[in-house]
Amino acid sequence: MQYPKAKFNLLYAGGFLVASVVVASCDGRETLFGPKPTNPRPAVTTTSMIASTIVPVPTTTAATDGPYVGLGDVPDSGWVIITATSDYTATWNPACNTAPPYWPCPAGDPAPQLNIWVDVGGGRRDLIDMRISGSGGLIGLQYRRSPGTLVAHTTVSNLWAWDPSFGHGPYSYDLTGGFTVTALSVPSPLQITAGNPDSTGARTYTVAPLYGLQLDQPVYVGWEFVPGDSVSQYAAGSEAVWELWDCYGEGRTTCRWAPPPGVNGRMQAWTYANGQYVWTRSEYVLSSGRCTATPGLLGNKSARYSISGSGCDQEPHVKLSCDKTSVERGSAINCRADAVPAGTALTNISWTYDDSTHNTIKGPATPEWGGIIVVPGEIKVLASLGARSDSDSVSISVTHRQWPAIRLTVHEAGHGDLPPVTAVDSVGKLAHTHFDVISPSNVSITLLESGPNTGWAYFSQPVTSLPLVVHLSDALKPGSAFMKLQHYGLTGNTDMNGNPTYYCTQSQVLAMIPSIREHEGSLHGSLHSHVDEYRDWFKQNSAQDSVEKMMFYDPDPGAAQSFLLNSVLAQFEDEATHEPGQGHRAPTIPGGTVDMPVWPCAMRFFP
Amino acid sequence: MIRSIFLALVCTVLPTVLYGQADPDSVKLRNDCRLADQVLTTGNPAPHREWALGVIWLCPRAGSTLSNALRTATATTDTSYLDALTAPAIELRDGDLFSAAMSVAGNPSASVPARVFAIRTLIYTARPGGSVDYDRLVADDPRVCLGSSSPHSSVRSGTPLPSDYVEQMRALANRTFRDGTQPKSVRQAAECVLFAVGRSSTRF
C-alpha cells in the first residue's frame, strides 16, 4: 500500500522541546493554560499492543524515502503511545573509493528520521509528534477521537558525490536496519499513586508519566477531587470537581489531601506531556472522617476548594524560573533559582545548559544566570537546601528570525583564478562564475563569550547580499596565444546530419565573447545562465533561512567565529555551486539547466 | 532552420571539442612536458620557466614534476613563482604532490612563503576548485581563507592520495597552528587547513 510522503520532521521536533507554558506571574494560574479542555471519556480501559515491528530505512543514501509501513488499527477513543529506537548501519559505498575524483563522496550522518501518523481516510492524516525520550529513543503520544490506521515511514538525507559532468556520482552509504517501533493503546499516559495517610488522614498523591513519557517543562499539574460514590476511573468531564488550587504550582507533581468526612471520590490530575494535554484519575479515595469540615461545595460543577493548612505543604525544593522559555535567536533570557517555600537558603548552586547538540555549558554559582540564546536546550540548576540537594530545569526553545531574501550581486573581474592562457584545454576554462570573497566587515558574526550559549558563534545580523564574480580568460583577448591557435579548417567530425564541421576563425571566436558572458550571466540575454541558476537556487532554498540558523560551537575561544565564516558559509556556497541544475543542458548531463551558446564552429584548444 | 543546424552541431561537437581534454598521447605534448619537467626541477633553461608553468597544467605526470619542483623551492621567497608553481593543485589531486606539500609545510627550515604555498596546496587537496589568495592566507584576522569553486571546476587525479590524507593534514595543521614558535603566517595558513577539513573527524 502506498501512502503519500510525509514531510514532518519528527526528530527535529524532538530535539527542540518546546515548553508548553510560560510562567507569566506568581498568579498566572488563571491564564497559564487558558480554558481547561473537557476530559473526554476514553473507551480504552486496558493496555494492548497495536504493533511491534521494524520500519526500515532506505537501502542507500541515493534515496530519501523508505517504505511506508502500516502498523495496525487504532481505536476511536483512547491514547496511543509510540516508542521507537533507531538501529541502523551505514556502510561506505566501495564505489566512492574508485570513482573518478571529480568530487569526493560526502561523509556525514544520513540522519534517518521517523514519521508516524494515523491515516483516518479521506486524505486526513493525524501526525504523531515524536520527541526524544529520556532513554534516548523517540516517543510519541496522541489521544484518538476517531479510528484510523497507524502508518510509519522513514527518510534519510541524500548523500551523493557531486560530479561536474553528470550531476550525481556514487551515493555515499549503503544502509541497513531501521527503527524498532512499538505502538500501544493505553487507558492513560499518567498514573496517580497515594502515600500512607497521616494522623489527619491526609495522603500525599503523586502523579507521574508512564511508558517513558516526560512531563513538559516547566511542569504544572492541576489537581482536582471528583466527589461521589460511583466515579469512573476514566475522566468523563461531566462531573462536579473540586479544584485543589493550593496544590497548584510550578513543579508540583504531588498533592497532600484528605477528603472531607463522609465524602468519597477520586483524585484527578491533569498536565501536559509530549506537548499534549493529559489527565488521569486515582484509585478510589475513601473519606477518613478526620479532616476539616466539608465546605459544602458538592454540586458545584467546578469550584475552588482551598486546602491551605490541610497538609499540602511539601518538602523544600528548588524552583527554577526564567523570564522567557521561547526566544528569538539572539535574544536574552534571565533565569533564577529560588527555594520553595521561601526561607531556605540555596547553597552549592551550579548551572548548566544542555544544548540540542549535546554540549553542556557550565554556568556560575549564583542564584541567577542568563544571556543571549542562539541554540535551544535545557537550562538546569542544582542546589543544596540544607542537607539535601534538589534540581530543576526548564526547556528553552528558539525561534527563527525573519530575514530578507539574500540578494546576489554580479561583477566581472578579468582573468582571476582561471588557468593560464596556455592551459586552456576546454571551453570551461575560458570563463567561469563563482562566489567572490566575502569581506568579513560585510557580515556580522558574533561569538558569545558569556551566558548559557558561551562558545557559540552565529550571524547576528542578516546577510543581505552575496557577491558572484565572473572571470573571462585572457585567452579571449586579441593576440593571445589561444587566439593565435584559432584558424579555419575541418574538424574531422560531422554534425548529426552528416555534414562536416569546421574550426572557428579568430574573428568568429571574438564574436562568441558576448554569448560566453551571457552563458555565465554577467551579460543578460535569452540563455539561462549560471548566475540565473544561482538566483533560482537561492529562491528555492530560502537561503536567508539557512544562513540565519548557521551556528558553530567550539570551546576554543575565537575559533568558532572564524570557522563559521570560513567553513560553514563556504560549504553553503558549495551546495549552491554543486546543485545539478548548474550543469550544462546537454543529453549527457541529467538535470543540467544552464544553456550552452549556439556556435557555428568549434574552437581549437591546447595542447 | 539555421538555429536547428547550429543546435545539431553543438550536440555533435560538444563531447568531442567543447569538452575536449588535452591528448596525453600527443607527441608535442609529450615533448613539451619533458622540457617543462626539466625546467621546473632543474631551473634550466631559466628563460623557459614562465612557459613551463603554463604547460605543466596539461601534463599527465604534472604531480611528479610539481612535487619535485616544490621540494627544490624550499628556500625560495619569490611568491609569484611559488604561486604559479602550486596553482595547478587547484584541479590536481596527486599523492606525490600531497606528500611534497606535507613535507615542505612542516619543514621549519623552509622559507615562510614556501611553507604557506605548500599549505595552500593541502587546502586545494581538500577543497579543489576554490582559489585561495596568498595575501588572504597571511592577512590579519578576521580573514576569509577558503575559496569558492565554480560550476566549471573540474578535478584531475594523479597518483593516489594516501587513504588517511585528511587525517595527516589535520594532524599537521593542528600541530603547526598550536605551536607558538612557528611563524605567524604559517600558523594562520595552518588554521585555514583546519577550516577546510574540519577540526575533528566526528563533527559534521
PDB file of C-alpha atoms in Angstrom, chain A residues 3-212:
ATOM      1  CA  TYR A   3       0.955   6.366   1.233  1.00  0.00           C
ATOM      2  CA  PRO A   4       1.697   9.960   0.440  1.00  0.00           C
ATOM      3  CA  LYS A   5       5.024  11.238   1.569  1.00  0.00           C
ATOM      4  CA  ALA A   6       5.048  12.863   4.984  1.00  0.00           C
ATOM      5  CA  LYS A   7       7.279  15.869   5.312  1.00  0.00           C
ATOM      6  CA  PHE A   8       7.039  16.433   9.014  1.00  0.00           C
ATOM      7  CA  ASN A   9      10.377  16.171  10.674  1.00  0.00           C
ATOM      8  CA  LEU A  10       9.717  14.449  13.934  1.00  0.00           C
ATOM      9  CA  LEU A  11      13.290  14.038  15.020  1.00  0.00           C
ATOM     10  CA  TYR A  12      13.775  17.730  14.573  1.00  0.00           C
ATOM     11  CA  ALA A  13      10.698  18.395  16.631  1.00  0.00           C
ATOM     12  CA  GLY A  14      12.001  16.065  19.263  1.00  0.00           C
ATOM     13  CA  GLY A  15      15.260  17.888  19.507  1.00  0.00           C
ATOM     14  CA  PHE A  16      13.568  21.163  20.175  1.00  0.00           C
ATOM     15  CA  LEU A  17      11.228  20.523  23.048  1.00  0.00           C
ATOM     16  CA  VAL A  18       9.008  23.485  23.447  1.00  0.00           C
ATOM     17  CA  ALA A  19       7.851  24.395  26.889  1.00  0.00           C
ATOM     18  CA  SER A  20       4.123  24.197  26.945  1.00  0.00           C
ATOM     19  CA  VAL A  21       3.512  27.042  29.266  1.00  0.00           C
ATOM     20  CA  VAL A  22       5.109  30.310  30.114  1.00  0.00           C
ATOM     21  CA  VAL A  23       5.371  31.442  33.668  1.00  0.00           C
ATOM     22  CA  ALA A  24       3.570  34.720  33.431  1.00  0.00           C
ATOM     23  CA  SER A  25       3.485  35.724  37.040  1.00  0.00           C
ATOM     24  CA  CYS A  26       3.054  34.342  40.523  1.00  0.00           C
ATOM     25  CA  ASP A  27      -0.665  34.392  39.990  1.00  0.00           C
ATOM     26  CA  GLY A  28      -0.525  33.210  36.479  1.00  0.00           C
ATOM     27  CA  ARG A  29      -2.691  30.170  37.010  1.00  0.00           C
ATOM     28  CA  GLU A  30      -5.739  31.830  35.545  1.00  0.00           C
ATOM     29  CA  THR A  31      -4.016  32.230  32.227  1.00  0.00           C
ATOM     30  CA  LEU A  32      -1.414  29.527  32.154  1.00  0.00           C
ATOM     31  CA  PHE A  33      -3.387  27.019  30.181  1.00  0.00           C
ATOM     32  CA  GLY A  34      -6.345  29.093  29.073  1.00  0.00           C
ATOM     33  CA  PRO A  35      -9.701  27.326  29.273  1.00  0.00           C
ATOM     34  CA  LYS A  36      -9.123  23.808  30.504  1.00  0.00           C
ATOM     35  CA  PRO A  37     -10.216  21.211  27.953  1.00  0.00           C
ATOM     36  CA  THR A  38     -13.062  18.935  28.804  1.00  0.00           C
ATOM     37  CA  ASN A  39     -11.801  15.492  29.663  1.00  0.00           C
ATOM     38  CA  PRO A  40     -13.264  13.097  27.155  1.00  0.00           C
ATOM     39  CA  ARG A  41     -14.164   9.564  28.140  1.00  0.00           C
ATOM     40  CA  PRO A  42     -11.682   7.016  26.780  1.00  0.00           C
ATOM     41  CA  ALA A  43     -13.157   3.784  25.536  1.00  0.00           C
ATOM     42  CA  VAL A  44      -9.842   2.060  26.131  1.00  0.00           C
ATOM     43  CA  THR A  45      -9.579   0.658  29.640  1.00  0.00           C
ATOM     44  CA  THR A  46      -6.724  -1.778  29.243  1.00  0.00           C
ATOM     45  CA  THR A  47      -3.306  -1.616  27.664  1.00  0.00           C
ATOM     46  CA  SER A  48      -2.987  -3.518  24.403  1.00  0.00           C
ATOM     47  CA  MET A  49      -0.289  -3.842  21.779  1.00  0.00           C
ATOM     48  CA  ILE A  50      -1.061  -2.439  18.342  1.00  0.00           C
ATOM     49  CA  ALA A  51       2.235  -3.275  16.702  1.00  0.00           C
ATOM     50  CA  SER A  52       5.873  -4.016  17.334  1.00  0.00           C
ATOM     51  CA  THR A  53       7.897  -4.021  14.173  1.00  0.00           C
ATOM     52  CA  ILE A  54      10.910  -2.641  12.346  1.00  0.00           C
ATOM     53  CA  VAL A  55      10.379   0.232   9.967  1.00  0.00           C
ATOM     54  CA  PRO A  56      13.333   0.024   7.576  1.00  0.00           C
ATOM     55  CA  VAL A  57      15.394   2.959   6.393  1.00  0.00           C
ATOM     56  CA  PRO A  58      16.063   3.373   2.642  1.00  0.00           C
ATOM     57  CA  THR A  59      18.667   0.920   1.364  1.00  0.00           C
ATOM     58  CA  THR A  60      21.081   3.648   0.244  1.00  0.00           C
ATOM     59  CA  THR A  61      21.601   7.366   0.628  1.00  0.00           C
ATOM     60  CA  ALA A  62      20.660   7.636  -3.031  1.00  0.00           C
ATOM     61  CA  ALA A  63      17.008   7.692  -1.961  1.00  0.00           C
ATOM     62  CA  THR A  64      15.353   9.910   0.588  1.00  0.00           C
ATOM     63  CA  ASP A  65      12.291   7.763   1.294  1.00  0.00           C
ATOM     64  CA  GLY A  66      11.977   4.372   2.896  1.00  0.00           C
ATOM     65  CA  PRO A  67       8.894   2.172   2.526  1.00  0.00           C
ATOM     66  CA  TYR A  68       5.562   3.090   4.077  1.00  0.00           C
ATOM     67  CA  VAL A  69       4.686   0.547   6.764  1.00  0.00           C
ATOM     68  CA  GLY A  70       1.158   0.042   8.031  1.00  0.00           C
ATOM     69  CA  LEU A  71       1.352  -0.697  11.764  1.00  0.00           C
ATOM     70  CA  GLY A  72      -2.275  -1.559  12.532  1.00  0.00           C
ATOM     71  CA  ASP A  73      -5.595  -0.062  13.528  1.00  0.00           C
ATOM     72  CA  VAL A  74      -6.084   2.340  16.406  1.00  0.00           C
ATOM     73  CA  PRO A  75      -9.345   2.572  18.363  1.00  0.00           C
ATOM     74  CA  ASP A  76     -11.644   5.566  18.116  1.00  0.00           C
ATOM     75  CA  SER A  77     -11.216   6.803  21.670  1.00  0.00           C
ATOM     76  CA  GLY A  78      -8.135   6.354  23.764  1.00  0.00           C
ATOM     77  CA  TRP A  79      -4.437   7.002  23.957  1.00  0.00           C
ATOM     78  CA  VAL A  80      -1.845   5.761  21.520  1.00  0.00           C
ATOM     79  CA  ILE A  81       1.787   5.663  22.605  1.00  0.00           C
ATOM     80  CA  ILE A  82       4.564   5.068  20.118  1.00  0.00           C
ATOM     81  CA  THR A  83       8.113   4.278  21.165  1.00  0.00           C
ATOM     82  CA  ALA A  84      10.930   3.924  18.688  1.00  0.00           C
ATOM     83  CA  THR A  85      14.631   3.214  18.765  1.00  0.00           C
ATOM     84  CA  SER A  86      16.981   3.659  15.885  1.00  0.00           C
ATOM     85  CA  ASP A  87      19.274   0.787  14.935  1.00  0.00           C
ATOM     86  CA  TYR A  88      20.752   1.191  11.506  1.00  0.00           C
ATOM     87  CA  THR A  89      24.136   0.652   9.892  1.00  0.00           C
ATOM     88  CA  ALA A  90      25.683   2.893   7.276  1.00  0.00           C
ATOM     89  CA  THR A  91      28.357   1.178   5.200  1.00  0.00           C
ATOM     90  CA  TRP A  92      30.627   3.236   2.989  1.00  0.00           C
ATOM     91  CA  ASN A  93      29.887   2.606  -0.672  1.00  0.00           C
ATOM     92  CA  PRO A  94      33.002   0.972  -2.203  1.00  0.00           C
ATOM     93  CA  ALA A  95      32.283   2.837  -5.435  1.00  0.00           C
ATOM     94  CA  CYS A  96      33.282   6.009  -3.621  1.00  0.00           C
ATOM     95  CA  ASN A  97      36.852   4.718  -3.373  1.00  0.00           C
ATOM     96  CA  THR A  98      37.234   4.108  -7.060  1.00  0.00           C
ATOM     97  CA  ALA A  99      35.025   6.691  -8.723  1.00  0.00           C
ATOM     98  CA  PRO A 100      36.660   9.496 -10.686  1.00  0.00           C
ATOM     99  CA  PRO A 101      37.680  12.087  -8.144  1.00  0.00           C
ATOM    100  CA  TYR A 102      35.669  14.961  -9.549  1.00  0.00           C
ATOM    101  CA  TRP A 103      34.368  15.376  -6.081  1.00  0.00           C
ATOM    102  CA  PRO A 104      34.553  13.067  -3.085  1.00  0.00           C
ATOM    103  CA  CYS A 105      31.548  11.230  -1.720  1.00  0.00           C
ATOM    104  CA  PRO A 106      30.345  13.314   1.206  1.00  0.00           C
ATOM    105  CA  ALA A 107      30.782  11.647   4.563  1.00  0.00           C
ATOM    106  CA  GLY A 108      28.223  12.501   7.166  1.00  0.00           C
ATOM    107  CA  ASP A 109      25.272  11.407   9.139  1.00  0.00           C
ATOM    108  CA  PRO A 110      22.446  10.133   6.911  1.00  0.00           C
ATOM    109  CA  ALA A 111      20.224  11.324   9.794  1.00  0.00           C
ATOM    110  CA  PRO A 112      17.342   8.866   9.467  1.00  0.00           C
ATOM    111  CA  GLN A 113      14.039  10.325  10.544  1.00  0.00           C
ATOM    112  CA  LEU A 114      10.871   8.537  11.512  1.00  0.00           C
ATOM    113  CA  ASN A 115       7.458   9.888  10.619  1.00  0.00           C
ATOM    114  CA  ILE A 116       4.314   8.339  12.058  1.00  0.00           C
ATOM    115  CA  TRP A 117       0.696   9.294  11.561  1.00  0.00           C
ATOM    116  CA  VAL A 118      -2.807   7.943  11.839  1.00  0.00           C
ATOM    117  CA  ASP A 119      -4.494   7.723   8.466  1.00  0.00           C
ATOM    118  CA  VAL A 120      -8.183   8.357   9.123  1.00  0.00           C
ATOM    119  CA  GLY A 121      -9.241   8.237   5.484  1.00  0.00           C
ATOM    120  CA  GLY A 122     -10.469  10.969   3.237  1.00  0.00           C
ATOM    121  CA  GLY A 123      -6.937  12.247   2.845  1.00  0.00           C
ATOM    122  CA  ARG A 124      -6.659  13.236   6.506  1.00  0.00           C
ATOM    123  CA  ARG A 125      -3.601  12.205   8.451  1.00  0.00           C
ATOM    124  CA  ASP A 126      -3.013  12.966  12.118  1.00  0.00           C
ATOM    125  CA  LEU A 127       0.722  13.273  12.600  1.00  0.00           C
ATOM    126  CA  ILE A 128       2.113  11.983  15.858  1.00  0.00           C
ATOM    127  CA  ASP A 129       4.684  14.286  17.356  1.00  0.00           C
ATOM    128  CA  MET A 130       7.686  12.084  18.158  1.00  0.00           C
ATOM    129  CA  ARG A 131      10.075  13.515  20.711  1.00  0.00           C
ATOM    130  CA  ILE A 132      13.296  12.380  22.272  1.00  0.00           C
ATOM    131  CA  SER A 133      12.567  10.251  25.307  1.00  0.00           C
ATOM    132  CA  GLY A 134      14.567  10.074  28.490  1.00  0.00           C
ATOM    133  CA  SER A 135      16.133   6.824  27.334  1.00  0.00           C
ATOM    134  CA  GLY A 136      17.439   8.387  24.141  1.00  0.00           C
ATOM    135  CA  GLY A 137      14.862   6.859  21.826  1.00  0.00           C
ATOM    136  CA  LEU A 138      11.766   8.517  20.462  1.00  0.00           C
ATOM    137  CA  ILE A 139       8.327   8.639  22.000  1.00  0.00           C
ATOM    138  CA  GLY A 140       5.030   9.921  20.698  1.00  0.00           C
ATOM    139  CA  LEU A 141       1.625  10.333  22.248  1.00  0.00           C
ATOM    140  CA  GLN A 142      -1.782  11.061  20.778  1.00  0.00           C
ATOM    141  CA  TYR A 143      -5.352  10.975  22.030  1.00  0.00           C
ATOM    142  CA  ARG A 144      -7.641   9.482  19.436  1.00  0.00           C
ATOM    143  CA  ARG A 145     -11.163  10.682  18.876  1.00  0.00           C
ATOM    144  CA  SER A 146     -11.592   8.756  15.644  1.00  0.00           C
ATOM    145  CA  PRO A 147     -10.319   5.391  14.447  1.00  0.00           C
ATOM    146  CA  GLY A 148      -7.648   5.017  11.802  1.00  0.00           C
ATOM    147  CA  THR A 149      -4.630   3.142  10.583  1.00  0.00           C
ATOM    148  CA  LEU A 150      -1.211   3.761  12.016  1.00  0.00           C
ATOM    149  CA  VAL A 151       1.427   4.306   9.328  1.00  0.00           C
ATOM    150  CA  ALA A 152       5.200   4.729   9.651  1.00  0.00           C
ATOM    151  CA  HIS A 153       7.739   5.949   7.148  1.00  0.00           C
ATOM    152  CA  THR A 154      11.440   6.818   7.245  1.00  0.00           C
ATOM    153  CA  THR A 155      13.544   9.356   5.409  1.00  0.00           C
ATOM    154  CA  VAL A 156      17.293   9.920   5.205  1.00  0.00           C
ATOM    155  CA  SER A 157      19.474  12.716   3.937  1.00  0.00           C
ATOM    156  CA  ASN A 158      20.660  12.353   0.370  1.00  0.00           C
ATOM    157  CA  LEU A 159      24.416  11.860   0.328  1.00  0.00           C
ATOM    158  CA  TRP A 160      25.898  11.769  -3.162  1.00  0.00           C
ATOM    159  CA  ALA A 161      29.187  12.639  -4.687  1.00  0.00           C
ATOM    160  CA  TRP A 162      28.917  15.619  -6.937  1.00  0.00           C
ATOM    161  CA  ASP A 163      30.112  15.058 -10.434  1.00  0.00           C
ATOM    162  CA  PRO A 164      30.607  18.104 -12.614  1.00  0.00           C
ATOM    163  CA  SER A 165      29.892  16.121 -15.753  1.00  0.00           C
ATOM    164  CA  PHE A 166      26.910  14.039 -14.731  1.00  0.00           C
ATOM    165  CA  GLY A 167      25.348  15.799 -11.746  1.00  0.00           C
ATOM    166  CA  HIS A 168      25.359  12.769  -9.478  1.00  0.00           C
ATOM    167  CA  GLY A 169      28.266  10.484  -8.719  1.00  0.00           C
ATOM    168  CA  PRO A 170      28.023   7.426  -6.468  1.00  0.00           C
ATOM    169  CA  TYR A 171      25.967   7.554  -3.302  1.00  0.00           C
ATOM    170  CA  SER A 172      27.916   7.572  -0.038  1.00  0.00           C
ATOM    171  CA  TYR A 173      26.399   4.793   2.027  1.00  0.00           C
ATOM    172  CA  ASP A 174      24.521   1.514   1.889  1.00  0.00           C
ATOM    173  CA  LEU A 175      22.016   1.402   4.707  1.00  0.00           C
ATOM    174  CA  THR A 176      20.546  -1.493   6.666  1.00  0.00           C
ATOM    175  CA  GLY A 177      18.265  -1.652   9.674  1.00  0.00           C
ATOM    176  CA  GLY A 178      15.732   0.916  10.701  1.00  0.00           C
ATOM    177  CA  PHE A 179      13.567   1.960  13.596  1.00  0.00           C
ATOM    178  CA  THR A 180      12.119  -0.582  16.006  1.00  0.00           C
ATOM    179  CA  VAL A 181       8.651   0.783  16.598  1.00  0.00           C
ATOM    180  CA  THR A 182       6.202  -0.274  19.292  1.00  0.00           C
ATOM    181  CA  ALA A 183       2.653   1.057  19.337  1.00  0.00           C
ATOM    182  CA  LEU A 184       0.424   0.668  22.383  1.00  0.00           C
ATOM    183  CA  SER A 185      -3.189   1.500  23.053  1.00  0.00           C
ATOM    184  CA  VAL A 186      -3.404   2.604  26.704  1.00  0.00           C
ATOM    185  CA  PRO A 187      -6.119   3.918  29.026  1.00  0.00           C
ATOM    186  CA  SER A 188      -3.995   6.728  30.418  1.00  0.00           C
ATOM    187  CA  PRO A 189      -0.475   8.065  29.976  1.00  0.00           C
ATOM    188  CA  LEU A 190      -0.305   9.086  33.650  1.00  0.00           C
ATOM    189  CA  GLN A 191      -0.629   7.383  36.995  1.00  0.00           C
ATOM    190  CA  ILE A 192      -1.551   8.721  40.432  1.00  0.00           C
ATOM    191  CA  THR A 193      -0.108   6.923  43.424  1.00  0.00           C
ATOM    192  CA  ALA A 194      -1.133   7.568  47.029  1.00  0.00           C
ATOM    193  CA  GLY A 195       1.114   7.625  50.084  1.00  0.00           C
ATOM    194  CA  ASN A 196       0.211   6.386  53.517  1.00  0.00           C
ATOM    195  CA  PRO A 197      -2.280   8.515  55.480  1.00  0.00           C
ATOM    196  CA  ASP A 198      -1.018  10.658  58.317  1.00  0.00           C
ATOM    197  CA  SER A 199      -2.757  11.242  61.624  1.00  0.00           C
ATOM    198  CA  THR A 200      -5.239  13.568  59.958  1.00  0.00           C
ATOM    199  CA  GLY A 201      -5.990  11.052  57.227  1.00  0.00           C
ATOM    200  CA  ALA A 202      -4.284  13.136  54.573  1.00  0.00           C
ATOM    201  CA  ARG A 203      -2.271  11.348  51.931  1.00  0.00           C
ATOM    202  CA  THR A 204       0.336  12.594  49.523  1.00  0.00           C
ATOM    203  CA  TYR A 205      -0.747  11.875  45.967  1.00  0.00           C
ATOM    204  CA  THR A 206       1.906  11.812  43.283  1.00  0.00           C
ATOM    205  CA  VAL A 207       1.309  11.945  39.576  1.00  0.00           C
ATOM    206  CA  ALA A 208       3.911  10.553  37.194  1.00  0.00           C
ATOM    207  CA  PRO A 209       4.039   9.811  33.479  1.00  0.00           C
ATOM    208  CA  LEU A 210       4.060   6.217  32.261  1.00  0.00           C
ATOM    209  CA  TYR A 211       5.663   4.402  29.333  1.00  0.00           C
ATOM    210  CA  GLY A 212       8.769   6.624  29.345  1.00  0.00           C
TER     211      GLY A 212
END
